[in-house]
PDB file of C-alpha atoms in Angstrom:
ATOM      1  CA  MET A 893      97.600 -80.050 -31.424  1.00 49.00           C
ATOM      2  CA  ARG A 894      99.404 -78.611 -28.421  1.00 48.00           C
ATOM      3  CA  HIS A 895      98.870 -75.032 -29.610  1.00 50.00           C
ATOM      4  CA  SER A 896      95.164 -75.770 -30.085  1.00 50.00           C
ATOM      5  CA  SER A 897      94.865 -77.037 -26.487  1.00 51.00           C
ATOM      6  CA  VAL A 898      96.624 -73.969 -25.119  1.00 45.00           C
ATOM      7  CA  PHE A 899      94.290 -71.706 -27.118  1.00 46.00           C
ATOM      8  CA  LEU A 900      91.170 -73.492 -25.839  1.00 45.00           C
ATOM      9  CA  LEU A 901      92.443 -73.331 -22.248  1.00 45.00           C
ATOM     10  CA  SER A 902      93.127 -69.596 -22.546  1.00 51.00           C
ATOM     11  CA  LEU A 903      89.670 -69.020 -24.032  1.00 45.00           C
ATOM     12  CA  PHE A 904      88.083 -70.924 -21.136  1.00 46.00           C
ATOM     13  CA  VAL A 905      89.952 -68.798 -18.577  1.00 45.00           C
ATOM     14  CA  VAL A 906      88.827 -65.557 -20.260  1.00 45.00           C
ATOM     15  CA  LEU A 907      85.201 -66.676 -20.394  1.00 45.00           C
ATOM     16  CA  ALA A 908      85.243 -67.817 -16.762  1.00 47.00           C
ATOM     17  CA  SER A 909      86.725 -64.491 -15.678  1.00 48.00           C
ATOM     18  CA  SER A 910      84.064 -62.605 -17.639  1.00 48.00           C
ATOM     19  CA  CYS A 911      81.268 -64.630 -16.028  1.00 49.00           C
ATOM     20  CA  ALA A 912      82.741 -64.034 -12.576  1.00 45.00           C
ATOM     21  CA  LYS A 913      82.758 -60.301 -13.155  1.00 44.00           C
ATOM     22  CA  GLN A 914      79.124 -60.386 -14.263  1.00 46.00           C
ATOM     23  CA  GLY A 915      78.160 -62.239 -11.095  1.00 44.00           C
ATOM     24  CA  TYR A 916      79.658 -59.593  -8.790  1.00 42.00           C
ATOM     25  CA  PRO A 917      78.783 -56.138 -10.125  1.00 50.00           C
ATOM     26  CA  SER A 918      80.333 -53.122  -8.450  1.00 51.00           C
ATOM     27  CA  GLY A 919      78.045 -51.498  -5.888  1.00 55.00           C
ATOM     28  CA  GLY A 920      76.590 -48.018  -6.198  1.00 59.00           C
ATOM     29  CA  PRO A 921      76.322 -45.350  -3.533  1.00 71.00           C
ATOM     30  CA  ARG A 922      74.915 -46.437  -0.193  1.00 74.00           C
ATOM     31  CA  ASP A 923      71.184 -45.880   0.356  1.00 73.00           C
ATOM     32  CA  VAL A 924      70.769 -43.258   3.095  1.00 79.00           C
ATOM     33  CA  GLN A 925      67.140 -42.347   2.432  1.00 89.00           C
ATOM     34  CA  PRO A 926      64.448 -43.523   4.879  1.00 93.00           C
ATOM     35  CA  PRO A 927      61.265 -45.218   3.638  1.00 95.00           C
ATOM     36  CA  VAL A 928      58.511 -42.994   2.284  1.00 95.00           C
ATOM     37  CA  ALA A 929      54.797 -43.770   2.665  1.00 96.00           C
ATOM     38  CA  VAL A 930      53.184 -43.923  -0.788  1.00 96.00           C
ATOM     39  CA  GLY A 931      49.627 -44.885   0.136  1.00 96.00           C
ATOM     40  CA  SER A 932      47.280 -46.461   2.639  1.00 97.00           C
ATOM     41  CA  LYS A 933      44.107 -48.553   2.742  1.00 97.00           C
ATOM     42  CA  PRO A 934      41.710 -47.116   3.808  1.00 97.00           C
ATOM     43  CA  ALA A 935      42.877 -43.643   2.796  1.00 97.00           C
ATOM     44  CA  ASN A 936      44.455 -41.419   5.423  1.00 97.00           C
ATOM     45  CA  ALA A 937      42.171 -38.864   7.142  1.00 97.00           C
ATOM     46  CA  LEU A 938      39.055 -40.961   6.460  1.00 98.00           C
ATOM     47  CA  ARG A 939      35.800 -40.040   8.226  1.00 98.00           C
ATOM     48  CA  ASN A 940      33.142 -42.512   9.412  1.00 98.00           C
ATOM     49  CA  PHE A 941      35.911 -45.096   9.866  1.00 98.00           C
ATOM     50  CA  ASP A 942      34.453 -48.514  10.736  1.00 96.00           C
ATOM     51  CA  ARG A 943      37.373 -50.925  10.207  1.00 97.00           C
ATOM     52  CA  GLN A 944      39.492 -52.991  12.589  1.00 97.00           C
ATOM     53  CA  GLY A 945      42.771 -51.939  11.053  1.00 98.00           C
ATOM     54  CA  PHE A 946      44.584 -50.261   8.180  1.00 98.00           C
ATOM     55  CA  TYR A 947      47.538 -50.839   5.840  1.00 98.00           C
ATOM     56  CA  VAL A 948      50.355 -48.403   4.993  1.00 98.00           C
ATOM     57  CA  GLU A 949      52.495 -49.029   1.903  1.00 97.00           C
ATOM     58  CA  PHE A 950      56.044 -47.704   1.459  1.00 97.00           C
ATOM     59  CA  ASP A 951      58.350 -47.165  -1.520  1.00 95.00           C
ATOM     60  CA  GLU A 952      60.626 -50.029  -0.439  1.00 95.00           C
ATOM     61  CA  TYR A 953      60.673 -53.115   1.767  1.00 96.00           C
ATOM     62  CA  VAL A 954      60.670 -52.281   5.473  1.00 97.00           C
ATOM     63  CA  VAL A 955      61.166 -53.796   8.913  1.00 97.00           C
ATOM     64  CA  LEU A 956      59.568 -52.870  12.228  1.00 96.00           C
ATOM     65  CA  LYS A 957      61.557 -51.554  15.197  1.00 94.00           C
ATOM     66  CA  ASN A 958      59.798 -52.106  18.557  1.00 92.00           C
ATOM     67  CA  ALA A 959      56.413 -51.133  17.139  1.00 94.00           C
ATOM     68  CA  ASN A 960      54.608 -51.716  20.438  1.00 92.00           C
ATOM     69  CA  GLU A 961      56.757 -48.995  21.998  1.00 90.00           C
ATOM     70  CA  ASN A 962      57.359 -46.694  19.050  1.00 91.00           C
ATOM     71  CA  VAL A 963      53.844 -46.411  17.639  1.00 95.00           C
ATOM     72  CA  LEU A 964      51.709 -44.069  19.747  1.00 94.00           C
ATOM     73  CA  VAL A 965      47.931 -44.415  19.582  1.00 97.00           C
ATOM     74  CA  SER A 966      45.903 -41.441  20.757  1.00 96.00           C
ATOM     75  CA  PRO A 967      43.412 -41.817  22.362  1.00 96.00           C
ATOM     76  CA  PRO A 968      45.105 -44.995  23.620  1.00 95.00           C
ATOM     77  CA  LEU A 969      43.361 -48.339  23.116  1.00 95.00           C
ATOM     78  CA  LYS A 970      42.815 -50.801  25.955  1.00 92.00           C
ATOM     79  CA  GLN A 971      44.710 -53.513  24.092  1.00 92.00           C
ATOM     80  CA  LYS A 972      47.793 -52.720  22.023  1.00 92.00           C
ATOM     81  CA  PRO A 973      47.303 -53.173  18.283  1.00 97.00           C
ATOM     82  CA  GLU A 974      49.135 -55.822  16.280  1.00 97.00           C
ATOM     83  CA  TYR A 975      51.741 -54.694  13.738  1.00 98.00           C
ATOM     84  CA  THR A 976      52.755 -56.982  10.852  1.00 97.00           C
ATOM     85  CA  VAL A 977      55.051 -56.431   7.866  1.00 97.00           C
ATOM     86  CA  LYS A 978      53.193 -57.391   4.681  1.00 96.00           C
ATOM     87  CA  GLY A 979      54.842 -56.890   1.292  1.00 94.00           C
ATOM     88  CA  LYS A 980      56.209 -53.341   1.139  1.00 96.00           C
ATOM     89  CA  GLY A 981      53.962 -52.167   3.939  1.00 97.00           C
ATOM     90  CA  VAL A 982      52.745 -52.534   7.498  1.00 97.00           C
ATOM     91  CA  GLN A 983      49.365 -53.930   8.509  1.00 98.00           C
ATOM     92  CA  VAL A 984      47.919 -52.540  11.761  1.00 98.00           C
ATOM     93  CA  SER A 985      45.050 -54.469  13.394  1.00 98.00           C
ATOM     94  CA  TRP A 986      43.173 -54.274  16.687  1.00 98.00           C
ATOM     95  CA  THR A 987      40.281 -55.923  18.525  1.00 96.00           C
ATOM     96  CA  ASP A 988      39.116 -52.972  20.666  1.00 94.00           C
ATOM     97  CA  THR A 989      35.795 -51.299  19.990  1.00 95.00           C
ATOM     98  CA  LEU A 990      36.501 -47.721  18.926  1.00 97.00           C
ATOM     99  CA  GLN A 991      34.741 -44.813  20.589  1.00 96.00           C
ATOM    100  CA  PRO A 992      32.024 -43.140  18.520  1.00 97.00           C
ATOM    101  CA  ASN A 993      32.626 -39.685  17.011  1.00 97.00           C
ATOM    102  CA  THR A 994      36.298 -39.785  17.991  1.00 97.00           C
ATOM    103  CA  THR A 995      39.441 -38.844  16.073  1.00 98.00           C
ATOM    104  CA  TYR A 996      42.264 -41.393  16.404  1.00 98.00           C
ATOM    105  CA  LEU A 997      45.907 -40.689  15.618  1.00 98.00           C
ATOM    106  CA  PHE A 998      48.627 -43.318  15.044  1.00 97.00           C
ATOM    107  CA  GLN A 999      52.121 -41.803  15.276  1.00 95.00           C
ATOM    108  CA  PHE A1000      54.952 -43.959  13.910  1.00 94.00           C
ATOM    109  CA  LYS A1001      58.019 -42.652  15.748  1.00 87.00           C
ATOM    110  CA  ASP A1002      61.222 -44.497  14.737  1.00 88.00           C
ATOM    111  CA  ALA A1003      59.114 -47.632  14.272  1.00 94.00           C
ATOM    112  CA  VAL A1004      59.774 -48.275  10.565  1.00 96.00           C
ATOM    113  CA  ALA A1005      63.144 -48.739   8.837  1.00 96.00           C
ATOM    114  CA  ASP A1006      64.141 -49.831   5.352  1.00 95.00           C
ATOM    115  CA  PHE A1007      65.065 -53.489   4.938  1.00 94.00           C
ATOM    116  CA  THR A1008      68.512 -53.095   3.400  1.00 91.00           C
ATOM    117  CA  GLU A1009      70.268 -50.325   5.359  1.00 91.00           C
ATOM    118  CA  GLY A1010      68.072 -49.844   8.428  1.00 92.00           C
ATOM    119  CA  ASN A1011      67.368 -46.163   7.720  1.00 94.00           C
ATOM    120  CA  LEU A1012      64.686 -45.094  10.181  1.00 94.00           C
ATOM    121  CA  MET A1013      61.612 -43.228   9.007  1.00 93.00           C
ATOM    122  CA  PRO A1014      61.553 -40.274  11.434  1.00 84.00           C
ATOM    123  CA  SER A1015      57.783 -39.918  11.717  1.00 84.00           C
ATOM    124  CA  PHE A1016      54.525 -40.803  10.007  1.00 92.00           C
ATOM    125  CA  GLU A1017      50.960 -40.090  11.100  1.00 95.00           C
ATOM    126  CA  TYR A1018      47.783 -41.968  10.192  1.00 98.00           C
ATOM    127  CA  VAL A1019      44.565 -40.350  11.353  1.00 98.00           C
ATOM    128  CA  PHE A1020      40.892 -41.185  11.040  1.00 98.00           C
ATOM    129  CA  SER A1021      37.567 -40.300  12.645  1.00 98.00           C
ATOM    130  CA  THR A1022      34.782 -42.674  13.639  1.00 98.00           C
ATOM    131  CA  GLY A1023      32.268 -39.876  13.060  1.00 98.00           C
ATOM    132  CA  PRO A1024      31.437 -37.427  10.266  1.00 98.00           C
ATOM    133  CA  GLY A1025      33.734 -34.728  11.672  1.00 97.00           C
ATOM    134  CA  MET A1026      37.470 -34.560  12.367  1.00 97.00           C
ATOM    135  CA  ASP A1027      39.092 -32.906  15.403  1.00 95.00           C
ATOM    136  CA  THR A1028      41.813 -30.549  14.179  1.00 93.00           C
ATOM    137  CA  LEU A1029      43.108 -28.644  17.217  1.00 92.00           C
ATOM    138  CA  MET A1030      46.497 -29.051  18.859  1.00 90.00           C
ATOM    139  CA  LEU A1031      48.305 -28.414  22.118  1.00 89.00           C
ATOM    140  CA  ALA A1032      52.084 -27.951  22.049  1.00 90.00           C
ATOM    141  CA  GLY A1033      54.779 -27.247  24.599  1.00 89.00           C
ATOM    142  CA  SER A1034      58.219 -28.220  25.851  1.00 91.00           C
ATOM    143  CA  THR A1035      59.931 -29.904  28.765  1.00 92.00           C
ATOM    144  CA  ALA A1036      62.885 -28.641  30.776  1.00 91.00           C
ATOM    145  CA  ASP A1037      65.027 -29.737  33.689  1.00 90.00           C
ATOM    146  CA  ALA A1038      63.572 -28.184  36.828  1.00 90.00           C
ATOM    147  CA  ARG A1039      67.044 -27.402  38.194  1.00 90.00           C
ATOM    148  CA  SER A1040      69.021 -26.203  35.192  1.00 91.00           C
ATOM    149  CA  GLY A1041      66.178 -24.933  33.009  1.00 89.00           C
ATOM    150  CA  LYS A1042      67.727 -26.675  29.977  1.00 90.00           C
ATOM    151  CA  PRO A1043      65.571 -28.759  27.623  1.00 89.00           C
ATOM    152  CA  TRP A1044      65.024 -32.277  28.908  1.00 88.00           C
ATOM    153  CA  ALA A1045      67.240 -34.396  26.670  1.00 82.00           C
ATOM    154  CA  GLU A1046      65.654 -37.822  27.138  1.00 86.00           C
ATOM    155  CA  SER A1047      62.417 -38.906  25.506  1.00 89.00           C
ATOM    156  CA  LEU A1048      59.389 -38.471  27.764  1.00 92.00           C
ATOM    157  CA  SER A1049      55.785 -39.577  27.468  1.00 92.00           C
ATOM    158  CA  VAL A1050      53.355 -36.667  27.718  1.00 93.00           C
ATOM    159  CA  LEU A1051      49.783 -37.474  28.731  1.00 92.00           C
ATOM    160  CA  ALA A1052      46.786 -35.165  28.410  1.00 91.00           C
ATOM    161  CA  TYR A1053      43.713 -35.447  30.626  1.00 90.00           C
ATOM    162  CA  ARG A1054      40.522 -33.462  30.266  1.00 89.00           C
ATOM    163  CA  ALA A1055      40.571 -30.967  33.112  1.00 84.00           C
ATOM    164  CA  GLU A1056      37.061 -31.855  34.261  1.00 84.00           C
ATOM    165  CA  ARG A1057      38.269 -35.340  35.220  1.00 81.00           C
ATOM    166  CA  PHE A1058      40.277 -33.851  38.110  1.00 72.00           C
ATOM    167  CA  THR A1059      39.019 -33.211  41.622  1.00 66.00           C
ATOM    168  CA  ALA A1060      40.828 -31.998  44.705  1.00 54.00           C
ATOM    169  CA  ASP A1061      41.400 -35.612  45.754  1.00 56.00           C
ATOM    170  CA  SER A1062      42.471 -37.037  42.389  1.00 59.00           C
ATOM    171  CA  THR A1063      45.238 -34.688  41.268  1.00 56.00           C
ATOM    172  CA  ASP A1064      48.067 -36.880  42.577  1.00 60.00           C
ATOM    173  CA  THR A1065      46.558 -40.239  41.634  1.00 74.00           C
ATOM    174  CA  ILE A1066      44.833 -39.956  38.263  1.00 78.00           C
ATOM    175  CA  ALA A1067      48.079 -40.296  36.292  1.00 79.00           C
ATOM    176  CA  ARG A1068      48.955 -43.434  38.240  1.00 82.00           C
ATOM    177  CA  PHE A1069      45.705 -45.318  37.733  1.00 83.00           C
ATOM    178  CA  ALA A1070      43.625 -43.796  34.908  1.00 86.00           C
ATOM    179  CA  ARG A1071      44.173 -44.091  31.178  1.00 89.00           C
ATOM    180  CA  PRO A1072      44.888 -40.673  29.609  1.00 92.00           C
ATOM    181  CA  ASP A1073      42.665 -39.044  27.031  1.00 94.00           C
ATOM    182  CA  TYR A1074      45.583 -38.352  24.669  1.00 95.00           C
ATOM    183  CA  VAL A1075      49.254 -39.250  24.500  1.00 95.00           C
ATOM    184  CA  THR A1076      52.370 -38.057  22.689  1.00 94.00           C
ATOM    185  CA  ARG A1077      56.137 -38.075  23.191  1.00 93.00           C
ATOM    186  CA  THR A1078      58.863 -35.438  23.313  1.00 92.00           C
ATOM    187  CA  ASP A1079      61.445 -35.068  20.564  1.00 89.00           C
ATOM    188  CA  ARG A1080      65.218 -34.700  21.012  1.00 84.00           C
ATOM    189  CA  GLN A1081      64.805 -31.015  21.877  1.00 88.00           C
ATOM    190  CA  GLY A1082      62.260 -31.707  24.616  1.00 90.00           C
ATOM    191  CA  ARG A1083      59.312 -30.435  22.560  1.00 91.00           C
ATOM    192  CA  PHE A1084      55.922 -32.113  22.228  1.00 92.00           C
ATOM    193  CA  ALA A1085      52.627 -31.587  20.425  1.00 91.00           C
ATOM    194  CA  PHE A1086      49.175 -33.146  20.595  1.00 93.00           C
ATOM    195  CA  HIS A1087      47.511 -33.134  17.182  1.00 93.00           C
ATOM    196  CA  TYR A1088      43.906 -33.804  16.170  1.00 95.00           C
ATOM    197  CA  ILE A1089      42.336 -33.199  19.583  1.00 94.00           C
ATOM    198  CA  PRO A1090      39.016 -31.494  20.364  1.00 93.00           C
ATOM    199  CA  ALA A1091      38.589 -28.108  21.991  1.00 89.00           C
ATOM    200  CA  GLY A1092      38.757 -28.055  25.766  1.00 87.00           C
ATOM    201  CA  ARG A1093      40.915 -27.627  28.840  1.00 87.00           C
ATOM    202  CA  TYR A1094      43.596 -30.227  29.532  1.00 88.00           C
ATOM    203  CA  ARG A1095      46.023 -31.014  32.294  1.00 87.00           C
ATOM    204  CA  LEU A1096      49.346 -32.463  31.208  1.00 88.00           C
ATOM    205  CA  VAL A1097      51.897 -34.720  32.834  1.00 89.00           C
ATOM    206  CA  ALA A1098      55.282 -35.586  31.331  1.00 90.00           C
ATOM    207  CA  PHE A1099      57.334 -38.444  32.725  1.00 90.00           C
ATOM    208  CA  ASP A1100      59.923 -41.061  31.898  1.00 89.00           C
ATOM    209  CA  ASP A1101      57.587 -43.961  31.117  1.00 88.00           C
ATOM    210  CA  LYS A1102      60.190 -46.709  31.188  1.00 83.00           C
ATOM    211  CA  ASN A1103      57.752 -49.623  30.906  1.00 81.00           C
ATOM    212  CA  ARG A1104      55.461 -47.857  28.382  1.00 83.00           C
ATOM    213  CA  ASP A1105      52.293 -48.548  30.355  1.00 87.00           C
ATOM    214  CA  LEU A1106      51.068 -44.910  30.385  1.00 88.00           C
ATOM    215  CA  ARG A1107      50.997 -44.972  34.185  1.00 87.00           C
ATOM    216  CA  LEU A1108      53.101 -42.669  36.331  1.00 84.00           C
ATOM    217  CA  GLY A1109      55.392 -44.624  38.647  1.00 81.00           C
ATOM    218  CA  LEU A1110      56.449 -43.358  42.051  1.00 79.00           C
ATOM    219  CA  ALA A1111      60.137 -43.287  41.104  1.00 79.00           C
ATOM    220  CA  GLU A1112      59.821 -41.829  37.599  1.00 82.00           C
ATOM    221  CA  ALA A1113      60.946 -38.313  36.751  1.00 83.00           C
ATOM    222  CA  ALA A1114      57.830 -36.251  36.131  1.00 86.00           C
ATOM    223  CA  ALA A1115      56.315 -32.800  35.679  1.00 86.00           C
ATOM    224  CA  TRP A1116      52.751 -31.485  36.023  1.00 77.00           C
ATOM    225  CA  ASP A1117      51.205 -28.355  34.611  1.00 73.00           C
ATOM    226  CA  THR A1118      48.079 -26.302  35.218  1.00 65.00           C
ATOM    227  CA  ALA A1119      45.154 -26.475  32.787  1.00 65.00           C
ATOM    228  CA  PHE A1120      45.749 -25.398  29.182  1.00 68.00           C
ATOM    229  CA  PHE A1121      43.456 -24.981  26.233  1.00 71.00           C
ATOM    230  CA  ALA A1122      43.715 -26.772  22.913  1.00 74.00           C
ATOM    231  CA  ALA A1123      44.350 -24.239  20.146  1.00 67.00           C
ATOM    232  CA  ASP A1124      44.487 -23.840  16.380  1.00 63.00           C
ATOM    233  CA  SER A1125      47.329 -25.373  14.392  1.00 57.00           C
ATOM    234  CA  VAL A1126      49.288 -22.091  14.601  1.00 52.00           C
ATOM    235  CA  VAL A1127      50.259 -21.499  18.212  1.00 53.00           C
ATOM    236  CA  ASP A1128      51.914 -18.511  19.884  1.00 54.00           C
ATOM    237  CA  SER A1129      55.162 -19.945  21.244  1.00 55.00           C
ATOM    238  CA  SER A1130      55.051 -17.579  24.225  1.00 57.00           C
ATOM    239  CA  ALA A1131      51.792 -19.182  25.332  1.00 65.00           C
ATOM    240  CA  MET A1132      53.091 -22.750  25.173  1.00 76.00           C
ATOM    241  CA  PRO A1133      53.466 -24.540  28.486  1.00 80.00           C
ATOM    242  CA  THR A1134      56.917 -25.590  29.702  1.00 88.00           C
ATOM    243  CA  LEU A1135      56.791 -28.661  31.913  1.00 88.00           C
ATOM    244  CA  ARG A1136      59.643 -28.596  34.438  1.00 90.00           C
ATOM    245  CA  VAL A1137      60.756 -32.145  35.119  1.00 90.00           C
ATOM    246  CA  SER A1138      62.170 -33.218  38.465  1.00 87.00           C
ATOM    247  CA  VAL A1139      63.356 -36.562  39.797  1.00 80.00           C
ATOM    248  CA  PRO A1140      61.641 -37.825  42.977  1.00 68.00           C
TER     249      PRO A1140
END
């Protein structure tokens, strides 16, 4: 009888150990891949867009990282859109009335990360046009320290204004009070690019927009340029503007 009890106790210990091992499987390699967009509703690059939002789906569950600051809308809307995680995607909604026959670009810059490891998606663009055509030109350049000539290391907002908006009296004030026509942001090498803009002449201003209001403050480091033309998607690097940033 005693041997039978010892056998049953040993069997119980073995079974319990086996169950414990099943409950805590060994982990695999750490996920280091950022989320990947797998689709959107409506489809990306849609013409005659008449919605008040769109949905982007990813290949895994995601979280948002300061979407109000890290998603750039160009041309900018009067009211910031609302960003909501829904399933494996992000729903973007707004209340503004969109301009007719205008191409809008939403740039997700470090705004989306995977749920488990926090791997940031470096960039994603969603574009649509409220008219039958789509603007396809671009304007690219770089920023540099006015003193050293080295690329400006910190992220800067770069605003584009149609040149015809400027007069002799408005050059110093338009960036402080008027909403820009287009907006983008520099990368870690001080480079920037406006995509999906119409042909025309533009004046650019780059500055450290600390409060993300797209308004140039008196104490913010900034740089102006002369007027430049939007160009095709392939741009001669020698013709790109370099905005030389100085601190007031």
